[in-house]
Tab-separated table of N, CA and C in Angstrom:
chain	number	residue	atom	x	y	z
A	1	GLU	N	-112.172	-168.395	-16.237
A	1	GLU	CA	-111.227	-168.553	-15.226
A	1	GLU	C	-111.686	-168.870	-13.573
A	2	TYR	N	-113.078	-168.152	-13.669
A	2	TYR	CA	-113.915	-168.667	-12.635
A	2	TYR	C	-114.442	-170.059	-12.413
A	3	ILE	N	-114.546	-170.639	-13.437
A	3	ILE	CA	-115.033	-172.066	-13.775
A	3	ILE	C	-113.903	-173.006	-13.221
A	4	PHE	N	-112.617	-172.398	-13.797
A	4	PHE	CA	-111.554	-173.287	-13.735
A	4	PHE	C	-111.131	-173.305	-12.181
A	5	ALA	N	-111.247	-172.213	-11.563
A	5	ALA	CA	-110.732	-172.172	-10.126
A	5	ALA	C	-111.724	-172.661	-9.184
A	6	ASN	N	-113.064	-172.747	-9.616
A	6	ASN	CA	-114.036	-172.923	-8.533
A	6	ASN	C	-115.087	-174.031	-9.005
A	7	GLY	N	-114.631	-174.542	-10.205
A	7	GLY	CA	-115.995	-175.505	-10.656
A	7	GLY	C	-116.004	-176.686	-9.891
A	8	PRO	N	-117.001	-177.360	-9.863
A	8	PRO	CA	-118.368	-177.186	-10.819
A	8	PRO	C	-118.991	-175.947	-10.195
A	9	VAL	N	-119.672	-175.210	-10.691
A	9	VAL	CA	-120.212	-173.990	-10.487
A	9	VAL	C	-121.789	-173.726	-11.527
A	10	SER	N	-122.729	-173.298	-10.768
A	10	SER	CA	-124.038	-173.131	-11.469
A	10	SER	C	-123.643	-171.845	-12.265
A	11	ARG	N	-124.622	-171.599	-13.209
A	11	ARG	CA	-124.652	-170.353	-14.051
A	11	ARG	C	-125.095	-169.257	-13.293
A	12	GLY	N	-125.924	-169.471	-12.227
A	12	GLY	CA	-126.097	-168.338	-11.407
A	12	GLY	C	-124.934	-167.729	-10.496
A	13	GLU	N	-124.391	-168.875	-10.113
A	13	GLU	CA	-123.203	-168.712	-9.328
A	13	GLU	C	-121.922	-167.651	-10.171
A	14	LEU	N	-121.980	-168.262	-11.600
A	14	LEU	CA	-120.935	-167.823	-12.423
A	14	LEU	C	-121.392	-166.194	-12.401
A	15	ALA	N	-122.532	-166.088	-12.922
A	15	ALA	CA	-123.080	-164.510	-13.205
A	15	ALA	C	-122.986	-163.780	-11.773
A	16	SER	N	-123.268	-164.247	-10.911
A	16	SER	CA	-122.794	-163.405	-9.504
A	16	SER	C	-121.391	-163.179	-9.351
A	17	ALA	N	-120.748	-164.083	-9.374
A	17	ALA	CA	-119.360	-164.084	-9.143
A	17	ALA	C	-118.519	-162.989	-10.124
A	18	CYS	N	-119.128	-163.136	-11.376
A	18	CYS	CA	-118.515	-162.559	-12.481
A	18	CYS	C	-119.047	-161.005	-12.743
A	19	ASP	N	-120.039	-160.630	-11.880
A	19	ASP	CA	-121.036	-159.250	-11.982
A	19	ASP	C	-121.549	-159.189	-13.420
A	20	LEU	N	-122.200	-160.502	-13.932
A	20	LEU	CA	-122.757	-160.507	-15.235
A	20	LEU	C	-124.350	-160.869	-14.977
A	21	SER	N	-125.360	-160.264	-16.077
A	21	SER	CA	-126.468	-160.771	-15.986
A	21	SER	C	-126.490	-162.457	-16.354
A	22	LEU	N	-127.648	-162.877	-15.780
A	22	LEU	CA	-127.754	-164.441	-15.788
A	22	LEU	C	-127.798	-164.658	-17.464
A	23	MET	N	-128.373	-163.824	-18.202
A	23	MET	CA	-128.503	-164.202	-19.533
A	23	MET	C	-127.102	-164.141	-20.246
A	24	THR	N	-126.309	-163.142	-19.796
A	24	THR	CA	-124.926	-162.988	-20.372
A	24	THR	C	-124.119	-164.086	-20.253
A	25	ALA	N	-124.284	-164.727	-18.831
A	25	ALA	CA	-123.459	-165.624	-18.115
A	25	ALA	C	-123.869	-167.098	-18.896
A	26	GLY	N	-125.180	-167.065	-19.196
A	26	GLY	CA	-125.697	-168.252	-19.791
A	26	GLY	C	-125.087	-168.343	-21.188
A	27	LYS	N	-124.962	-167.142	-21.973
A	27	LYS	CA	-124.605	-167.211	-23.146
A	27	LYS	C	-123.053	-167.534	-23.398
A	28	ILE	N	-122.405	-167.066	-22.383
A	28	ILE	CA	-120.939	-167.332	-22.331
A	28	ILE	C	-120.564	-168.906	-22.056
A	29	ALA	N	-121.383	-169.598	-21.177
A	29	ALA	CA	-121.472	-171.098	-20.672
A	29	ALA	C	-121.878	-171.727	-22.181
A	30	ASP	N	-122.655	-171.221	-22.666
A	30	ASP	CA	-123.259	-172.006	-23.902
A	30	ASP	C	-121.979	-172.168	-24.931
A	31	LEU	N	-121.331	-171.105	-25.022
A	31	LEU	CA	-120.319	-170.867	-25.977
A	31	LEU	C	-119.058	-171.793	-25.677
A	32	LEU	N	-118.820	-171.719	-24.354
A	32	LEU	CA	-117.802	-172.474	-23.898
A	32	LEU	C	-117.884	-174.154	-24.139
A	33	LYS	N	-119.419	-174.490	-23.753
A	33	LYS	CA	-119.780	-175.857	-24.034
A	33	LYS	C	-119.644	-176.268	-25.578
A	34	LYS	N	-120.246	-175.228	-26.553
A	34	LYS	CA	-119.984	-175.580	-27.696
A	34	LYS	C	-118.776	-175.871	-28.240
A	35	ASN	N	-117.729	-175.112	-27.541
A	35	ASN	CA	-116.260	-175.367	-28.106
A	35	ASN	C	-115.602	-176.279	-27.152
A	36	ARG	N	-116.593	-177.166	-26.322
A	36	ARG	CA	-115.954	-178.199	-25.575
A	36	ARG	C	-114.964	-177.707	-24.573
A	37	ILE	N	-114.941	-176.526	-24.232
A	37	ILE	CA	-113.972	-175.952	-23.126
A	37	ILE	C	-114.430	-176.567	-21.918
A	38	VAL	N	-115.903	-176.347	-21.529
A	38	VAL	CA	-116.462	-176.827	-20.096
A	38	VAL	C	-117.493	-177.824	-20.541
A	39	SER	N	-117.919	-178.359	-19.474
A	39	SER	CA	-118.915	-179.374	-19.680
A	39	SER	C	-120.105	-179.066	-18.706
A	40	GLU	N	-121.185	-179.453	-18.756
A	40	GLU	CA	-122.185	-179.288	-17.991
A	40	GLU	C	-122.932	-180.506	-17.608
A	41	LYS	N	-123.080	-180.560	-16.018
A	41	LYS	CA	-123.763	-181.873	-15.623
A	41	LYS	C	-124.891	-181.426	-14.780
A	42	LYS	N	-125.969	-182.047	-15.167
A	42	LYS	CA	-127.406	-181.500	-14.332
A	42	LYS	C	-127.370	-182.118	-13.108
A	43	GLU	N	-127.905	-181.450	-12.017
A	43	GLU	CA	-127.970	-181.800	-10.640
A	43	GLU	C	-128.905	-183.077	-10.802
A	44	GLU	N	-128.286	-184.201	-9.778
A	44	GLU	CA	-128.944	-185.284	-9.987
A	44	GLU	C	-130.408	-185.367	-8.989
A	45	GLU	N	-130.258	-184.678	-7.911
A	45	GLU	CA	-131.479	-184.582	-7.046
A	45	GLU	C	-132.121	-183.147	-6.879
A	46	SER	N	-133.233	-182.948	-7.554
A	46	SER	CA	-133.959	-181.921	-7.394
A	46	SER	C	-135.408	-182.079	-7.174
A	47	LEU	N	-136.071	-181.578	-6.226
A	47	LEU	CA	-137.230	-181.940	-5.665
A	47	LEU	C	-138.398	-180.955	-6.537
A	48	VAL	N	-137.888	-180.078	-6.807
A	48	VAL	CA	-139.142	-179.170	-7.339
A	48	VAL	C	-138.319	-178.491	-8.590
A	49	GLY	N	-139.139	-178.118	-9.638
A	49	GLY	CA	-138.614	-177.257	-10.762
A	49	GLY	C	-137.589	-177.689	-11.374
A	50	ARG	N	-136.804	-176.674	-12.304
A	50	ARG	CA	-136.099	-177.438	-13.337
A	50	ARG	C	-134.509	-177.796	-12.471
A	51	LYS	N	-134.031	-178.776	-13.057
A	51	LYS	CA	-132.604	-179.133	-12.309
A	51	LYS	C	-131.568	-178.347	-12.919
A	52	ALA	N	-130.662	-177.789	-11.893
A	52	ALA	CA	-129.669	-176.806	-12.234
A	52	ALA	C	-128.467	-177.729	-12.829
A	53	GLY	N	-127.885	-177.047	-13.726
A	53	GLY	CA	-126.711	-177.595	-14.358
A	53	GLY	C	-125.423	-176.844	-13.735
A	54	PHE	N	-124.339	-177.753	-13.646
A	54	PHE	CA	-123.213	-177.354	-13.091
A	54	PHE	C	-121.988	-177.272	-14.082
A	55	LEU	N	-121.105	-176.383	-14.145
A	55	LEU	CA	-120.069	-176.265	-15.354
A	55	LEU	C	-118.716	-176.483	-14.895
A	56	SER	N	-118.246	-177.394	-15.475
A	56	SER	CA	-117.019	-177.732	-14.955
A	56	SER	C	-115.766	-177.578	-16.139
A	57	THR	N	-114.491	-177.684	-15.844
A	57	THR	CA	-113.578	-177.742	-16.876
A	57	THR	C	-113.713	-179.161	-17.799
A	58	ALA	N	-113.628	-178.867	-19.082
A	58	ALA	CA	-113.459	-180.035	-19.934
A	58	ALA	C	-112.004	-180.496	-19.876
A	59	GLU	N	-111.606	-181.266	-19.060
A	59	GLU	CA	-110.235	-181.754	-18.655
A	59	GLU	C	-109.405	-182.021	-20.008
A	60	LYS	N	-110.250	-182.760	-20.893
A	60	LYS	CA	-109.537	-183.435	-22.082
A	60	LYS	C	-109.196	-182.151	-23.385
A	61	ARG	N	-109.680	-181.196	-23.151
A	61	ARG	CA	-109.361	-179.964	-24.027
A	61	ARG	C	-108.126	-179.738	-23.822
A	62	ARG	N	-107.252	-179.196	-24.946
A	62	ARG	CA	-106.016	-178.752	-24.792
A	62	ARG	C	-105.682	-177.651	-25.890
A	63	ILE	N	-104.429	-176.873	-25.435
A	63	ILE	CA	-103.970	-176.100	-26.516
A	63	ILE	C	-102.578	-176.555	-26.679
A	64	LEU	N	-102.047	-176.466	-27.915
A	64	LEU	CA	-100.831	-176.587	-28.076
A	64	LEU	C	-99.845	-175.339	-28.173
A	65	VAL	N	-98.679	-175.563	-27.872
A	65	VAL	CA	-97.932	-174.094	-27.587
A	65	VAL	C	-96.668	-174.479	-28.434
A	66	LEU	N	-96.453	-173.726	-29.484
A	66	LEU	CA	-95.260	-173.797	-30.138
A	66	LEU	C	-94.234	-172.536	-29.854
A	67	ASP	N	-93.020	-172.959	-29.556
A	67	ASP	CA	-92.002	-171.749	-29.044
A	67	ASP	C	-91.077	-171.825	-30.165
A	68	LEU	N	-91.140	-170.657	-30.827
A	68	LEU	CA	-90.201	-170.287	-31.870
A	68	LEU	C	-89.170	-169.535	-31.534
A	69	SER	N	-89.107	-168.976	-30.166
A	69	SER	CA	-88.142	-167.928	-29.673
A	69	SER	C	-86.759	-168.203	-29.650
A	70	LYS	N	-86.370	-169.679	-29.894
A	70	LYS	CA	-85.006	-170.069	-29.767
A	70	LYS	C	-84.980	-171.041	-31.091
A	71	THR	N	-83.632	-171.268	-31.454
A	71	THR	CA	-83.495	-172.483	-32.464
A	71	THR	C	-83.971	-173.889	-31.911
A	72	ASP	N	-83.697	-174.060	-30.950
A	72	ASP	CA	-84.338	-175.648	-30.525
A	72	ASP	C	-85.764	-175.428	-30.134
A	73	PHE	N	-86.677	-175.851	-31.316
A	73	PHE	CA	-88.050	-175.750	-31.026
A	73	PHE	C	-88.556	-176.379	-29.997
A	74	GLU	N	-89.735	-175.996	-29.315
A	74	GLU	CA	-90.344	-176.695	-28.438
A	74	GLU	C	-91.849	-176.646	-28.711
A	75	MET	N	-92.546	-177.850	-28.430
A	75	MET	CA	-94.042	-177.759	-28.372
A	75	MET	C	-94.597	-178.409	-27.202
A	76	ARG	N	-95.425	-177.589	-26.510
A	76	ARG	CA	-95.931	-178.343	-25.223
A	76	ARG	C	-97.528	-178.267	-25.538
A	77	SER	N	-98.055	-179.332	-24.872
A	77	SER	CA	-99.570	-179.469	-24.540
A	77	SER	C	-100.096	-179.029	-23.215
A	78	MET	N	-101.013	-178.032	-23.465
A	78	MET	CA	-101.556	-177.455	-22.206
A	78	MET	C	-102.977	-177.735	-22.195
A	79	ARG	N	-103.483	-178.066	-20.772
A	79	ARG	CA	-104.976	-178.035	-20.736
A	79	ARG	C	-105.406	-176.723	-20.545
A	80	VAL	N	-106.777	-176.652	-21.060
A	80	VAL	CA	-107.365	-175.250	-21.259
A	80	VAL	C	-107.338	-174.523	-19.869
A	81	ASP	N	-107.142	-175.232	-18.644
A	81	ASP	CA	-106.964	-174.520	-17.379
A	81	ASP	C	-105.483	-174.005	-17.026
A	82	GLY	N	-104.548	-174.037	-17.843
A	82	GLY	CA	-103.251	-173.527	-17.930
A	82	GLY	C	-102.456	-174.473	-17.539
A	83	HIS	N	-102.512	-175.818	-16.947
A	83	HIS	CA	-101.760	-176.669	-16.592
A	83	HIS	C	-100.930	-177.299	-17.977
A	84	CYS	N	-99.529	-177.240	-17.630
A	84	CYS	CA	-98.801	-177.880	-18.650
A	84	CYS	C	-98.522	-179.313	-18.638
A	85	MET	N	-99.172	-179.711	-19.677
A	85	MET	CA	-98.614	-181.461	-19.943
A	85	MET	C	-97.474	-181.476	-20.623
A	86	GLU	N	-97.410	-182.751	-21.112
A	86	GLU	CA	-96.069	-183.155	-21.727
A	86	GLU	C	-95.571	-182.237	-22.776
A	87	GLY	N	-94.151	-182.178	-23.001
A	87	GLY	CA	-93.512	-181.279	-23.900
A	87	GLY	C	-92.530	-182.142	-24.942
A	88	LYS	N	-92.151	-181.646	-26.028
A	88	LYS	CA	-91.463	-182.204	-27.066
A	88	LYS	C	-90.680	-181.463	-27.426
A	89	SER	N	-89.299	-181.587	-27.855
A	89	SER	CA	-88.155	-180.713	-28.496
A	89	SER	C	-87.789	-181.127	-29.599
A	90	PHE	N	-87.017	-180.276	-30.322
A	90	PHE	CA	-86.517	-180.662	-31.673
A	90	PHE	C	-85.185	-179.774	-31.661
A	91	LEU	N	-84.105	-180.452	-31.656
A	91	LEU	CA	-82.749	-179.996	-31.661
A	91	LEU	C	-82.402	-179.406	-33.118
A	92	PHE	N	-82.141	-178.332	-33.225
A	92	PHE	CA	-81.502	-177.504	-34.557
A	92	PHE	C	-80.702	-178.192	-35.030
A	93	LYS	N	-80.774	-178.537	-36.362
A	93	LYS	CA	-79.694	-179.460	-37.243
A	93	LYS	C	-78.930	-178.458	-37.795
A	94	LYS	N	-77.493	-178.374	-37.401
A	94	LYS	CA	-76.538	-177.330	-38.421
A	94	LYS	C	-76.585	-178.144	-39.680
A	95	GLY	N	-76.432	-177.154	-40.592
A	95	GLY	CA	-76.186	-177.650	-42.084
A	95	GLY	C	-77.651	-177.384	-42.790
A	96	LEU	N	-78.824	-177.322	-42.183
A	96	LEU	CA	-80.103	-177.153	-42.507
A	96	LEU	C	-80.644	-175.649	-42.182
A	97	SER	N	-81.144	-175.115	-43.052
A	97	SER	CA	-81.762	-173.749	-43.107
A	97	SER	C	-82.677	-173.674	-41.607
A	98	TYR	N	-83.193	-172.581	-41.357
A	98	TYR	CA	-84.060	-172.463	-40.290
A	98	TYR	C	-85.634	-172.953	-40.871
A	99	GLN	N	-85.835	-172.688	-42.185
A	99	GLN	CA	-87.119	-173.003	-42.690
A	99	GLN	C	-87.011	-174.574	-42.802
A	100	GLU	N	-86.035	-175.351	-42.989
A	100	GLU	CA	-85.998	-176.706	-43.212
A	100	GLU	C	-85.957	-177.325	-41.644
A	101	ASN	N	-85.311	-176.780	-40.652
A	101	ASN	CA	-85.385	-177.303	-39.590
A	101	ASN	C	-86.715	-177.203	-38.973
A	102	LEU	N	-87.525	-175.866	-39.364
A	102	LEU	CA	-88.854	-175.891	-38.691
A	102	LEU	C	-89.744	-176.660	-39.203
A	103	LYS	N	-89.756	-176.972	-40.636
A	103	LYS	CA	-90.549	-178.062	-41.289
A	103	LYS	C	-90.413	-179.336	-40.666
A	104	GLN	N	-89.026	-179.826	-40.338
A	104	GLN	CA	-88.969	-181.232	-39.904
A	104	GLN	C	-89.453	-181.166	-38.460
A	105	ALA	N	-89.421	-180.180	-37.863
A	105	ALA	CA	-89.683	-180.088	-36.271
A	105	ALA	C	-91.307	-180.095	-36.384
A	106	LEU	N	-92.016	-179.376	-37.311
A	106	LEU	CA	-93.507	-179.557	-37.345
A	106	LEU	C	-93.961	-180.820	-37.735
A	107	PHE	N	-93.293	-181.466	-38.677
A	107	PHE	CA	-93.589	-182.667	-39.014
A	107	PHE	C	-93.512	-183.797	-37.911
A	108	ARG	N	-92.373	-183.795	-37.203
A	108	ARG	CA	-92.214	-184.559	-36.019
A	108	ARG	C	-93.288	-184.348	-34.801
A	109	PHE	N	-93.392	-183.043	-34.702
A	109	PHE	CA	-94.595	-182.651	-33.693
A	109	PHE	C	-95.973	-183.023	-34.292
A	110	ALA	N	-96.242	-182.974	-35.345
A	110	ALA	CA	-97.567	-183.325	-35.735
A	110	ALA	C	-97.751	-184.816	-35.573
A	111	GLU	N	-96.840	-185.546	-35.808
A	111	GLU	CA	-96.875	-187.216	-35.819
A	111	GLU	C	-96.967	-187.400	-34.201
A	112	GLU	N	-96.147	-186.950	-33.399
A	112	GLU	CA	-96.036	-187.150	-31.776
A	112	GLU	C	-97.436	-186.744	-31.242
A	113	TYR	N	-97.929	-185.581	-31.518
A	113	TYR	CA	-99.114	-185.137	-31.128
A	113	TYR	C	-100.535	-185.395	-32.041
A	114	SER	N	-100.487	-186.365	-32.930
A	114	SER	CA	-101.665	-186.743	-33.441
A	114	SER	C	-102.710	-187.135	-32.787
A	115	PRO	N	-102.340	-188.168	-31.635
A	115	PRO	CA	-103.389	-188.467	-30.865
A	115	PRO	C	-104.103	-187.490	-29.970
A	116	LEU	N	-103.520	-186.393	-30.066
A	116	LEU	CA	-104.346	-185.318	-29.053
A	116	LEU	C	-104.991	-184.192	-30.105
A	117	LEU	N	-104.662	-184.435	-31.161
A	117	LEU	CA	-105.114	-183.358	-32.012
A	117	LEU	C	-106.961	-183.078	-31.918
A	118	GLU	N	-107.619	-184.247	-31.749
A	118	GLU	CA	-109.091	-184.172	-31.592
A	118	GLU	C	-109.418	-183.251	-30.429
A	119	GLU	N	-108.690	-183.292	-29.471
A	119	GLU	CA	-108.901	-182.562	-28.174
A	119	GLU	C	-108.449	-181.139	-28.179
A	120	CYS	N	-107.801	-180.625	-29.217
A	120	CYS	CA	-106.950	-179.643	-29.422
A	120	CYS	C	-107.859	-178.269	-29.813
A	121	ILE	N	-108.175	-177.369	-28.920
A	121	ILE	CA	-108.902	-176.200	-29.497
A	121	ILE	C	-108.074	-175.037	-30.049
A	122	GLY	N	-106.700	-175.216	-30.093
A	122	GLY	CA	-105.991	-174.220	-30.734
A	122	GLY	C	-104.489	-174.342	-30.651
A	123	LEU	N	-103.764	-173.586	-31.441
A	123	LEU	CA	-102.312	-173.750	-31.409
A	123	LEU	C	-101.764	-172.448	-31.160
A	124	GLY	N	-101.166	-172.005	-29.981
A	124	GLY	CA	-100.600	-170.661	-29.903
A	124	GLY	C	-98.961	-170.728	-30.001
A	125	VAL	N	-98.476	-169.757	-30.925
A	125	VAL	CA	-97.104	-169.743	-31.321
A	125	VAL	C	-96.347	-168.530	-30.537
A	126	LEU	N	-95.312	-168.711	-29.980
A	126	LEU	CA	-94.654	-167.799	-29.283
A	126	LEU	C	-93.609	-167.384	-30.299
A	127	ALA	N	-93.828	-166.088	-30.789
A	127	ALA	CA	-92.843	-165.620	-31.759
A	127	ALA	C	-91.958	-164.647	-31.146
A	128	PRO	N	-90.686	-164.802	-31.758
A	128	PRO	CA	-89.499	-163.805	-31.104
A	128	PRO	C	-89.561	-162.404	-31.664
A	129	GLY	N	-90.564	-161.961	-32.009
A	129	GLY	CA	-90.875	-160.652	-32.582
A	129	GLY	C	-92.053	-160.385	-33.052
A	130	PRO	N	-92.364	-159.196	-33.241
A	130	PRO	CA	-93.764	-158.684	-33.830
A	130	PRO	C	-94.191	-159.536	-35.002
A	131	TYR	N	-95.431	-159.814	-35.224
A	131	TYR	CA	-96.025	-160.732	-36.338
A	131	TYR	C	-96.926	-159.552	-37.319
A	132	ASP	N	-96.577	-159.814	-38.506
A	132	ASP	CA	-97.002	-159.101	-39.479
A	132	ASP	C	-98.376	-159.973	-40.100
A	133	SER	N	-99.617	-159.710	-39.805
A	133	SER	CA	-100.513	-160.819	-40.157
A	133	SER	C	-100.910	-160.563	-41.756
A	134	GLU	N	-100.722	-159.511	-42.402
A	134	GLU	CA	-100.821	-159.278	-43.661
A	134	GLU	C	-99.784	-159.981	-44.576
A	135	LYS	N	-98.511	-159.918	-44.279
A	135	LYS	CA	-97.341	-160.703	-44.854
A	135	LYS	C	-97.340	-162.239	-44.316
A	136	ASP	N	-97.733	-162.318	-43.181
A	136	ASP	CA	-97.615	-163.634	-42.506
A	136	ASP	C	-96.106	-164.045	-41.932
A	137	ILE	N	-95.502	-163.122	-41.592
A	137	ILE	CA	-93.965	-163.209	-41.234
A	137	ILE	C	-93.949	-162.598	-39.927
A	138	VAL	N	-92.693	-162.991	-38.989
A	138	VAL	CA	-92.385	-162.294	-37.961
A	138	VAL	C	-91.091	-161.528	-38.178
A	139	ILE	N	-91.143	-160.358	-37.543
A	139	ILE	CA	-90.070	-159.670	-37.967
A	139	ILE	C	-89.111	-159.928	-36.791
A	140	ASN	N	-87.917	-160.198	-36.956
A	140	ASN	CA	-86.844	-160.574	-36.197
A	140	ASN	C	-85.447	-160.861	-36.826
A	141	LYS	N	-84.647	-159.887	-36.419
A	141	LYS	CA	-83.252	-159.728	-36.856
A	141	LYS	C	-82.452	-161.111	-36.518
A	142	ARG	N	-82.832	-161.464	-35.375
A	142	ARG	CA	-81.828	-162.788	-34.912
A	142	ARG	C	-82.075	-164.020	-35.729
A	143	PHE	N	-83.197	-164.088	-36.339
A	143	PHE	CA	-83.829	-165.250	-37.254
A	143	PHE	C	-84.418	-164.708	-38.439
A	144	PRO	N	-83.537	-163.999	-39.353
A	144	PRO	CA	-84.006	-163.320	-40.487
A	144	PRO	C	-84.828	-164.252	-41.447
A	145	GLU	N	-84.862	-165.504	-41.427
A	145	GLU	CA	-85.637	-166.293	-42.432
A	145	GLU	C	-86.837	-166.316	-41.952
A	146	LEU	N	-87.294	-166.016	-40.765
A	146	LEU	CA	-88.739	-165.703	-40.139
A	146	LEU	C	-89.356	-164.630	-40.842
A	147	MET	N	-88.585	-163.610	-41.308
A	147	MET	CA	-88.979	-162.649	-42.203
A	147	MET	C	-89.495	-162.793	-43.526
A	148	GLU	N	-89.046	-164.091	-44.212
A	148	GLU	CA	-89.233	-164.501	-45.543
A	148	GLU	C	-90.194	-165.832	-45.380
A	149	LEU	N	-90.765	-166.306	-44.300
A	149	LEU	CA	-91.435	-167.458	-44.065
A	149	LEU	C	-92.867	-167.255	-43.755
A	150	PRO	N	-93.704	-167.872	-44.527
A	150	PRO	CA	-95.246	-167.669	-44.254
A	150	PRO	C	-95.436	-168.413	-42.945
A	151	VAL	N	-95.374	-167.720	-41.782
A	151	VAL	CA	-95.558	-168.502	-40.587
A	151	VAL	C	-96.814	-169.520	-40.309
A	152	VAL	N	-98.026	-168.787	-40.564
A	152	VAL	CA	-99.237	-169.589	-40.466
A	152	VAL	C	-99.354	-170.503	-41.450
A	153	LYS	N	-99.305	-170.291	-42.666
A	153	LYS	CA	-99.380	-170.873	-43.827
A	153	LYS	C	-98.303	-172.236	-43.740
A	154	THR	N	-97.424	-172.082	-42.949
A	154	THR	CA	-96.452	-173.301	-42.890
A	154	THR	C	-96.836	-174.133	-41.914
A	155	ILE	N	-97.251	-173.627	-40.606
A	155	ILE	CA	-98.034	-174.538	-39.637
A	155	ILE	C	-99.127	-175.104	-39.869
A	156	GLU	N	-99.964	-174.301	-40.656
A	156	GLU	CA	-101.410	-174.984	-40.925
A	156	GLU	C	-101.006	-176.235	-41.807
A	157	SER	N	-100.053	-176.355	-42.595
A	157	SER	CA	-99.873	-177.322	-43.532
A	157	SER	C	-99.352	-178.672	-42.815
A	158	TYR	N	-99.101	-178.566	-41.429
A	158	TYR	CA	-99.027	-179.706	-40.785
A	158	TYR	C	-100.070	-179.967	-39.586
A	159	PHE	N	-100.533	-178.890	-39.324
A	159	PHE	CA	-101.857	-178.712	-38.368
A	159	PHE	C	-102.931	-178.288	-38.969
A	160	PRO	N	-103.796	-178.858	-39.717
A	160	PRO	CA	-104.790	-178.184	-40.506
A	160	PRO	C	-105.931	-178.368	-39.481
A	161	ASN	N	-106.908	-177.486	-39.961
A	161	ASN	CA	-108.050	-177.502	-38.924
A	161	ASN	C	-107.871	-177.087	-37.634
A	162	ILE	N	-106.805	-176.409	-37.133
A	162	ILE	CA	-106.760	-175.853	-35.985
A	162	ILE	C	-106.340	-174.366	-35.781
A	163	PRO	N	-107.310	-173.730	-35.190
A	163	PRO	CA	-107.029	-172.285	-34.932
A	163	PRO	C	-105.618	-171.995	-34.487
A	164	ILE	N	-104.813	-171.134	-35.158
A	164	ILE	CA	-103.468	-170.809	-34.927
A	164	ILE	C	-103.553	-169.297	-34.337
A	165	THR	N	-102.765	-168.911	-33.260
A	165	THR	CA	-102.579	-167.714	-32.886
A	165	THR	C	-101.258	-167.220	-32.599
A	166	ILE	N	-100.718	-166.408	-33.168
A	166	ILE	CA	-99.280	-166.093	-32.955
A	166	ILE	C	-99.051	-164.704	-32.037
A	167	ASP	N	-98.452	-164.897	-31.165
A	167	ASP	CA	-98.214	-163.855	-29.959
A	167	ASP	C	-96.829	-163.599	-29.833
A	168	GLU	N	-96.510	-162.158	-29.779
A	168	GLU	CA	-95.198	-161.875	-29.058
A	168	GLU	C	-95.326	-161.353	-27.816
A	169	ASP	N	-96.640	-161.492	-27.415
A	169	ASP	CA	-97.045	-160.882	-25.988
A	169	ASP	C	-96.218	-161.298	-24.853
A	170	VAL	N	-95.607	-160.578	-24.186
A	170	VAL	CA	-94.697	-160.890	-22.904
A	170	VAL	C	-95.542	-161.874	-22.030
A	171	LYS	N	-96.792	-161.416	-21.689
A	171	LYS	CA	-97.637	-162.296	-20.738
A	171	LYS	C	-97.603	-163.725	-21.278
A	172	PHE	N	-97.799	-163.817	-22.537
A	172	PHE	CA	-98.287	-165.173	-23.081
A	172	PHE	C	-96.900	-166.239	-22.831
A	173	ALA	N	-95.956	-165.471	-23.113
A	173	ALA	CA	-94.823	-165.965	-22.929
A	173	ALA	C	-94.078	-166.330	-21.721
A	174	ALA	N	-94.377	-165.459	-20.627
A	174	ALA	CA	-94.466	-165.725	-19.284
A	174	ALA	C	-95.318	-166.757	-18.775
A	175	ARG	N	-96.383	-166.784	-19.191
A	175	ARG	CA	-97.206	-167.840	-18.682
A	175	ARG	C	-96.808	-169.197	-19.237
A	176	TYR	N	-96.444	-169.266	-20.344
A	176	TYR	CA	-95.969	-170.687	-20.993
A	176	TYR	C	-94.631	-171.209	-19.946
A	177	ALA	N	-93.628	-169.907	-19.874
A	177	ALA	CA	-92.517	-170.322	-19.097
A	177	ALA	C	-92.870	-170.701	-17.694
A	178	VAL	N	-93.641	-170.187	-17.188
A	178	VAL	CA	-94.113	-170.595	-15.802
A	178	VAL	C	-94.733	-171.861	-15.639
A	179	SER	N	-95.381	-172.238	-16.655
A	179	SER	CA	-96.082	-173.688	-16.835
A	179	SER	C	-95.346	-174.724	-17.049
A	180	GLN	N	-94.015	-174.413	-17.502
A	180	GLN	CA	-93.101	-175.382	-17.541
A	180	GLN	C	-92.367	-175.871	-16.248
A	181	VAL	N	-92.423	-174.873	-15.337
A	181	VAL	CA	-91.988	-175.059	-14.028
A	181	VAL	C	-92.671	-175.882	-13.126
A	182	GLN	N	-93.967	-175.646	-13.294
A	182	GLN	CA	-95.151	-176.322	-12.279
A	182	GLN	C	-95.152	-177.834	-12.790
């Protein structure tokens, strides 16, 4: 968050601002660079010693967010700094089951977001209830088919090789809702 809000910053500035050792800040920076969440550019003009590197947000990295909390499914692309980008909607088709609608929506979202998938570091799912990771289901009485549908397995078949996080956490859902307004 500090890099997003104040970048570009040096590793030393990051360590000081976040009350971390320089070694810890460096390891965190290396991990963020490895996952291409931040980039590091070396100082151009340095008269003595090693050139300092400055960390800044890798603006092309994105997170996809899938909203399953209502029947009209939505997917949004968000930059890693939390800014919401374009969004797509899928209107629920009466006469089809929840599962059939979800599969059609995922197929369409996968096609529409395919140019961005290389930039994607993960897919967050807003679930309308608690997620049982052992059974791979969402517990929800309003959408009982979610209690029979292997959620992650279904999503992975349309978005392979992208880490998926399912969260019914209110903070995550609120952050998503706020990003739509911005």
